[in-house]
PDB file of C-alpha atoms in Angstrom:
ATOM      1  CA  MET A 221     -47.189  76.363  -0.568  1.00 89.00           C
ATOM      2  CA  LYS A 222     -44.273  73.462  -0.791  1.00 92.00           C
ATOM      3  CA  THR A 223     -40.844  73.715  -2.722  1.00 93.00           C
ATOM      4  CA  LEU A 224     -40.352  71.052  -4.992  1.00 94.00           C
ATOM      5  CA  PHE A 225     -36.890  72.275  -7.030  1.00 94.00           C
ATOM      6  CA  PRO A 226     -36.720  70.467 -10.403  1.00 94.00           C
ATOM      7  CA  PRO A 227     -33.027  68.299 -11.110  1.00 90.00           C
ATOM      8  CA  TYR A 228     -31.913  72.310 -13.044  1.00 89.00           C
ATOM      9  CA  ALA A 229     -32.345  73.829 -10.068  1.00 91.00           C
ATOM     10  CA  GLN A 230     -31.378  72.310  -7.403  1.00 85.00           C
ATOM     11  CA  PRO A 231     -31.184  74.060  -3.493  1.00 86.00           C
ATOM     12  CA  SER A 232     -28.072  75.064  -2.292  1.00 82.00           C
ATOM     13  CA  PRO A 233     -26.011  72.621   0.354  1.00 78.00           C
ATOM     14  CA  ASP A 234     -27.193  74.606   3.682  1.00 81.00           C
ATOM     15  CA  LEU A 235     -31.499  74.747   3.233  1.00 82.00           C
ATOM     16  CA  PRO A 236     -32.566  73.943   6.082  1.00 84.00           C
ATOM     17  CA  VAL A 237     -34.774  70.557   6.128  1.00 80.00           C
ATOM     18  CA  ASP A 238     -38.196  70.284   6.116  1.00 83.00           C
ATOM     19  CA  VAL A 239     -40.793  69.092   4.922  1.00 83.00           C
ATOM     20  CA  ASP A 240     -42.212  71.248   2.714  1.00 87.00           C
ATOM     21  CA  THR A 241     -39.238  70.499   0.441  1.00 91.00           C
ATOM     22  CA  TRP A 242     -38.588  68.027  -2.328  1.00 93.00           C
ATOM     23  CA  ILE A 243     -35.753  67.434  -4.551  1.00 93.00           C
ATOM     24  CA  VAL A 244     -36.247  65.537  -7.448  1.00 95.00           C
ATOM     25  CA  GLN A 245     -33.126  63.050  -8.998  1.00 93.00           C
ATOM     26  CA  GLU A 246     -32.042  63.060 -12.411  1.00 93.00           C
ATOM     27  CA  ARG A 247     -31.157  59.261 -11.629  1.00 91.00           C
ATOM     28  CA  PRO A 248     -31.013  56.857  -9.007  1.00 91.00           C
ATOM     29  CA  GLY A 249     -27.303  57.280  -7.117  1.00 86.00           C
ATOM     30  CA  PRO A 250     -25.559  58.604  -4.513  1.00 78.00           C
ATOM     31  CA  THR A 251     -27.214  62.210  -3.067  1.00 74.00           C
ATOM     32  CA  ARG A 252     -26.375  64.434  -0.739  1.00 66.00           C
ATOM     33  CA  SER A 253     -29.193  65.712   0.356  1.00 71.00           C
ATOM     34  CA  ALA A 254     -31.323  65.239   3.376  1.00 74.00           C
ATOM     35  CA  HIS A 255     -34.929  66.325   1.985  1.00 82.00           C
ATOM     36  CA  GLN A 256     -37.114  64.359   0.356  1.00 89.00           C
ATOM     37  CA  ARG A 257     -36.614  63.136  -2.892  1.00 93.00           C
ATOM     38  CA  LEU A 258     -38.540  62.630  -5.931  1.00 96.00           C
ATOM     39  CA  GLY A 259     -37.117  59.843  -8.801  1.00 97.00           C
ATOM     40  CA  ARG A 260     -36.788  61.887 -12.275  1.00 97.00           C
ATOM     41  CA  VAL A 261     -38.897  59.588 -14.150  1.00 98.00           C
ATOM     42  CA  ASP A 262     -39.147  60.620 -18.447  1.00 97.00           C
ATOM     43  CA  LEU A 263     -42.401  59.898 -20.133  1.00 97.00           C
ATOM     44  CA  ASP A 264     -41.160  61.778 -23.522  1.00 97.00           C
ATOM     45  CA  TRP A 265     -44.542  63.059 -23.647  1.00 96.00           C
ATOM     46  CA  GLY A 266     -46.473  59.534 -23.905  1.00 95.00           C
ATOM     47  CA  GLY A 267     -44.622  58.422 -26.135  1.00 95.00           C
ATOM     48  CA  ARG A 268     -41.732  55.930 -24.038  1.00 96.00           C
ATOM     49  CA  SER A 269     -42.496  51.858 -23.958  1.00 95.00           C
ATOM     50  CA  LEU A 270     -43.841  51.596 -20.620  1.00 93.00           C
ATOM     51  CA  ALA A 271     -41.441  48.945 -19.976  1.00 95.00           C
ATOM     52  CA  ASP A 272     -38.606  51.328 -20.215  1.00 97.00           C
ATOM     53  CA  VAL A 273     -40.683  53.805 -17.648  1.00 97.00           C
ATOM     54  CA  LEU A 274     -41.506  50.633 -15.391  1.00 96.00           C
ATOM     55  CA  ALA A 275     -37.618  49.651 -15.194  1.00 97.00           C
ATOM     56  CA  ASP A 276     -37.346  53.469 -13.775  1.00 97.00           C
ATOM     57  CA  VAL A 277     -39.718  53.264 -11.383  1.00 97.00           C
ATOM     58  CA  ASP A 278     -37.629  49.790 -10.581  1.00 97.00           C
ATOM     59  CA  ALA A 279     -34.865  51.761 -10.133  1.00 97.00           C
ATOM     60  CA  TRP A 280     -36.360  54.643  -8.466  1.00 97.00           C
ATOM     61  CA  ARG A 281     -37.774  52.210  -5.403  1.00 96.00           C
ATOM     62  CA  GLU A 282     -34.190  50.682  -5.010  1.00 95.00           C
ATOM     63  CA  ASP A 283     -32.750  54.591  -4.319  1.00 94.00           C
ATOM     64  CA  GLY A 284     -35.044  54.137  -1.574  1.00 93.00           C
ATOM     65  CA  VAL A 285     -36.495  57.884  -3.092  1.00 94.00           C
ATOM     66  CA  GLN A 286     -39.397  59.007  -1.643  1.00 92.00           C
ATOM     67  CA  GLY A 287     -41.850  59.099  -5.027  1.00 96.00           C
ATOM     68  CA  LEU A 288     -41.482  60.258  -8.783  1.00 98.00           C
ATOM     69  CA  PHE A 289     -41.777  62.901 -11.047  1.00 98.00           C
ATOM     70  CA  LEU A 290     -43.105  62.318 -13.055  1.00 98.00           C
ATOM     71  CA  ASP A 291     -41.946  64.458 -16.434  1.00 97.00           C
ATOM     72  CA  ARG A 292     -42.835  65.932 -19.891  1.00 97.00           C
ATOM     73  CA  ALA A 293     -45.914  63.509 -19.189  1.00 98.00           C
ATOM     74  CA  PRO A 294     -48.590  63.791 -21.886  1.00 98.00           C
ATOM     75  CA  ALA A 295     -51.645  65.856 -21.397  1.00 97.00           C
ATOM     76  CA  GLY A 296     -54.199  64.610 -23.168  1.00 97.00           C
ATOM     77  CA  SER A 297     -56.958  61.595 -23.018  1.00 96.00           C
ATOM     78  CA  SER A 298     -55.018  59.378 -25.099  1.00 95.00           C
ATOM     79  CA  GLY A 299     -52.429  59.721 -21.856  1.00 95.00           C
ATOM     80  CA  VAL A 300     -54.239  58.664 -18.798  1.00 96.00           C
ATOM     81  CA  GLY A 301     -54.117  54.945 -19.320  1.00 95.00           C
ATOM     82  CA  PRO A 302     -50.174  54.777 -19.562  1.00 95.00           C
ATOM     83  CA  VAL A 303     -50.308  57.344 -16.897  1.00 97.00           C
ATOM     84  CA  ALA A 304     -52.237  55.491 -14.085  1.00 97.00           C
ATOM     85  CA  LEU A 305     -50.839  52.137 -15.115  1.00 96.00           C
ATOM     86  CA  THR A 306     -47.354  53.705 -14.366  1.00 97.00           C
ATOM     87  CA  VAL A 307     -49.138  55.456 -11.126  1.00 97.00           C
ATOM     88  CA  ARG A 308     -50.451  52.047 -10.059  1.00 97.00           C
ATOM     89  CA  LEU A 309     -47.451  50.281 -10.226  1.00 96.00           C
ATOM     90  CA  ALA A 310     -46.018  52.820  -8.758  1.00 97.00           C
ATOM     91  CA  ALA A 311     -47.827  52.556  -5.579  1.00 97.00           C
ATOM     92  CA  ARG A 312     -47.587  48.738  -5.729  1.00 96.00           C
ATOM     93  CA  ARG A 313     -43.681  49.187  -5.629  1.00 96.00           C
ATOM     94  CA  GLY A 314     -44.383  51.786  -1.876  1.00 96.00           C
ATOM     95  CA  LEU A 315     -43.739  55.049  -4.285  1.00 97.00           C
ATOM     96  CA  HIS A 316     -46.459  56.724  -3.232  1.00 95.00           C
ATOM     97  CA  ARG A 317     -45.980  60.906  -3.325  1.00 95.00           C
ATOM     98  CA  VAL A 318     -45.936  61.549  -7.411  1.00 97.00           C
ATOM     99  CA  VAL A 319     -45.803  64.347  -9.401  1.00 98.00           C
ATOM    100  CA  LEU A 320     -47.402  64.516 -12.854  1.00 98.00           C
ATOM    101  CA  ASN A 321     -45.259  67.110 -15.003  1.00 98.00           C
ATOM    102  CA  PRO A 322     -47.350  67.281 -17.869  1.00 98.00           C
ATOM    103  CA  GLY A 323     -46.509  71.688 -17.507  1.00 97.00           C
ATOM    104  CA  VAL A 324     -49.472  72.408 -18.907  1.00 97.00           C
ATOM    105  CA  PRO A 325     -53.604  72.075 -17.729  1.00 97.00           C
ATOM    106  CA  THR A 326     -54.384  68.075 -18.152  1.00 96.00           C
ATOM    107  CA  HIS A 327     -57.434  66.648 -19.679  1.00 96.00           C
ATOM    108  CA  PRO A 328     -60.069  66.333 -17.002  1.00 96.00           C
ATOM    109  CA  MET A 329     -59.433  62.924 -16.174  1.00 97.00           C
ATOM    110  CA  TYR A 330     -56.489  62.672 -15.430  1.00 97.00           C
ATOM    111  CA  ARG A 331     -57.893  64.731 -11.584  1.00 96.00           C
ATOM    112  CA  GLU A 332     -58.778  61.294 -10.802  1.00 97.00           C
ATOM    113  CA  LEU A 333     -55.555  59.695 -10.710  1.00 97.00           C
ATOM    114  CA  GLY A 334     -55.034  61.507  -6.891  1.00 96.00           C
ATOM    115  CA  VAL A 335     -51.491  62.998  -8.037  1.00 97.00           C
ATOM    116  CA  LYS A 336     -50.203  66.452  -7.631  1.00 97.00           C
ATOM    117  CA  ILE A 337     -49.536  68.222 -10.987  1.00 98.00           C
ATOM    118  CA  CYS A 338     -47.339  70.695 -12.280  1.00 98.00           C
ATOM    119  CA  THR A 339     -49.617  72.725 -14.617  1.00 98.00           C
ATOM    120  CA  PHE A 340     -46.836  75.539 -16.022  1.00 97.00           C
ATOM    121  CA  ASP A 341     -43.663  74.981 -16.185  1.00 97.00           C
ATOM    122  CA  GLY A 342     -42.037  77.381 -18.706  1.00 96.00           C
ATOM    123  CA  PRO A 343     -39.966  81.077 -18.306  1.00 97.00           C
ATOM    124  CA  TRP A 344     -41.185  83.878 -16.709  1.00 97.00           C
ATOM    125  CA  SER A 345     -42.168  85.703 -19.612  1.00 96.00           C
ATOM    126  CA  ALA A 346     -44.768  82.953 -20.180  1.00 97.00           C
ATOM    127  CA  TYR A 347     -45.513  82.844 -17.022  1.00 98.00           C
ATOM    128  CA  GLN A 348     -46.447  86.456 -16.659  1.00 96.00           C
ATOM    129  CA  GLY A 349     -48.917  86.648 -19.431  1.00 96.00           C
ATOM    130  CA  TRP A 350     -50.182  82.918 -18.630  1.00 96.00           C
ATOM    131  CA  ASP A 351     -54.134  83.133 -18.015  1.00 94.00           C
ATOM    132  CA  GLY A 352     -54.031  80.036 -15.851  1.00 92.00           C
ATOM    133  CA  ASP A 353     -57.063  78.538 -18.073  1.00 94.00           C
ATOM    134  CA  GLY A 354     -57.332  75.143 -16.964  1.00 93.00           C
ATOM    135  CA  VAL A 355     -55.646  74.807 -13.351  1.00 95.00           C
ATOM    136  CA  ARG A 356     -56.611  74.277  -9.995  1.00 96.00           C
ATOM    137  CA  PRO A 357     -55.685  75.850  -6.769  1.00 96.00           C
ATOM    138  CA  GLY A 358     -52.502  73.622  -5.499  1.00 97.00           C
ATOM    139  CA  ASP A 359     -51.106  72.872  -9.212  1.00 98.00           C
ATOM    140  CA  GLY A 360     -47.866  73.493  -9.189  1.00 98.00           C
ATOM    141  CA  HIS A 361     -46.150  75.970 -11.390  1.00 98.00           C
ATOM    142  CA  LEU A 362     -42.277  75.692 -11.860  1.00 97.00           C
ATOM    143  CA  VAL A 363     -41.291  79.261 -13.228  1.00 97.00           C
ATOM    144  CA  HIS A 364     -37.612  79.244 -14.202  1.00 97.00           C
ATOM    145  CA  GLY A 365     -34.943  82.386 -15.956  1.00 96.00           C
ATOM    146  CA  VAL A 366     -36.697  84.838 -13.319  1.00 97.00           C
ATOM    147  CA  PRO A 367     -34.058  88.133 -13.132  1.00 97.00           C
ATOM    148  CA  PRO A 368     -32.887  87.262  -9.461  1.00 96.00           C
ATOM    149  CA  GLU A 369     -34.756  90.734  -8.463  1.00 97.00           C
ATOM    150  CA  LEU A 370     -37.970  89.464  -9.655  1.00 97.00           C
ATOM    151  CA  LEU A 371     -37.939  86.221  -7.498  1.00 96.00           C
ATOM    152  CA  THR A 372     -39.375  87.254  -5.101  1.00 96.00           C
ATOM    153  CA  ALA A 373     -42.541  89.147  -6.700  1.00 96.00           C
ATOM    154  CA  ALA A 374     -42.619  85.861  -8.941  1.00 97.00           C
ATOM    155  CA  ARG A 375     -42.981  83.958  -5.319  1.00 96.00           C
ATOM    156  CA  ARG A 376     -46.297  86.500  -5.073  1.00 96.00           C
ATOM    157  CA  LEU A 377     -47.815  85.882  -8.213  1.00 97.00           C
ATOM    158  CA  MET A 378     -47.532  82.247  -7.181  1.00 97.00           C
ATOM    159  CA  GLY A 379     -48.986  82.713  -5.065  1.00 96.00           C
ATOM    160  CA  ARG A 380     -52.262  84.914  -6.050  1.00 96.00           C
ATOM    161  CA  ARG A 381     -52.834  81.995  -9.123  1.00 96.00           C
ATOM    162  CA  GLY A 382     -53.248  79.205  -6.533  1.00 96.00           C
ATOM    163  CA  ALA A 383     -49.887  77.498  -6.925  1.00 97.00           C
ATOM    164  CA  GLY A 384     -50.005  74.617  -4.393  1.00 97.00           C
ATOM    165  CA  PHE A 385     -46.059  74.152  -4.623  1.00 96.00           C
ATOM    166  CA  GLY A 386     -43.197  75.089  -6.863  1.00 96.00           C
ATOM    167  CA  LEU A 387     -40.560  76.697  -7.608  1.00 96.00           C
ATOM    168  CA  ALA A 388     -39.667  80.219  -9.051  1.00 96.00           C
ATOM    169  CA  THR A 389     -35.920  79.992  -9.645  1.00 95.00           C
ATOM    170  CA  ASP A 390     -33.490  82.516 -11.777  1.00 94.00           C
ATOM    171  CA  ALA A 391     -32.100  78.759 -13.190  1.00 93.00           C
ATOM    172  CA  GLY A 392     -33.062  77.305 -15.887  1.00 86.00           C
ATOM    173  CA  PRO A 393     -33.283  74.397 -17.369  1.00 83.00           C
ATOM    174  CA  PHE A 394     -30.545  75.015 -20.864  1.00 67.00           C
ATOM    175  CA  SER A 395     -28.043  76.888 -18.677  1.00 48.00           C
ATOM    176  CA  ALA A 396     -27.586  73.739 -16.116  1.00 42.00           C
ATOM    177  CA  ALA A 397     -27.674  71.236 -19.358  1.00 43.00           C
ATOM    178  CA  ALA A 398     -24.852  73.213 -20.719  1.00 41.00           C
ATOM    179  CA  SER A 399     -22.818  73.566 -17.893  1.00 39.00           C
ATOM    180  CA  GLY A 400     -23.661  70.102 -16.741  1.00 40.00           C
ATOM    181  CA  GLY A 401     -25.632  71.017 -13.939  1.00 38.00           C
ATOM    182  CA  GLY A 402     -28.932  69.097 -12.465  1.00 37.00           C
ATOM    183  CA  ALA A 403     -28.369  66.870  -9.076  1.00 33.00           C
ATOM    184  CA  GLY A 404     -26.079  64.653  -9.865  1.00 32.00           C
ATOM    185  CA  SER A 405     -23.840  67.301 -10.063  1.00 30.00           C
ATOM    186  CA  GLY A 406     -24.297  68.881  -6.564  1.00 30.00           C
ATOM    187  CA  GLY A 407     -25.520  72.518  -7.902  1.00 30.00           C
ATOM    188  CA  SER A 408     -27.332  75.880  -6.271  1.00 30.00           C
ATOM    189  CA  CYS A 409     -29.021  78.798  -7.582  1.00 34.00           C
ATOM    190  CA  THR A 410     -30.978  81.329  -6.247  1.00 36.00           C
ATOM    191  CA  THR A 411     -34.648  80.479  -5.912  1.00 38.00           C
ATOM    192  CA  SER A 412     -37.451  81.881  -4.333  1.00 41.00           C
ATOM    193  CA  GLY A 413     -39.870  79.115  -2.911  1.00 43.00           C
ATOM    194  CA  SER A 414     -42.723  79.418  -1.042  1.00 40.00           C
TER     195      SER A 414
END
């Protein structure tokens, strides 16, 4: 399983570099990571203008990332068109690796885009009782707020649920934001990916 580090859960600098690790960078600029990088583009659940989204895509292309992490993506059928256009335009700019993160299962039409889809993005408390309805083997799961002593159990549960990529971490999006963490800070956390 590939390990995907979202902006709020950056790896420690001594993490070995391998092709199965993706780092999502919050904004363009200097990075200390030698891992494969994905640039975060906030789709605001489909509320951002296409011009603003494409400006972000162009900024990431100039930054030299290997792909894009389309965060807060819409999951319903009405959002497929704008997301499909973003994916096509990113490919024309050489950004072929795209991860779509609605954080929930999507309308089946999103499967035709040929991108990785993160169908769970939430706290450990929700993941434990999640039924996984609407997901497919290989989808991504981002599980945060896992007690450190349960990281291995969380990773095993991700495997049993067919996650193809993702992360179980004791960090969380709110704690990173409050402390000024994120991709630009170079912070690290205790994580467990497979």
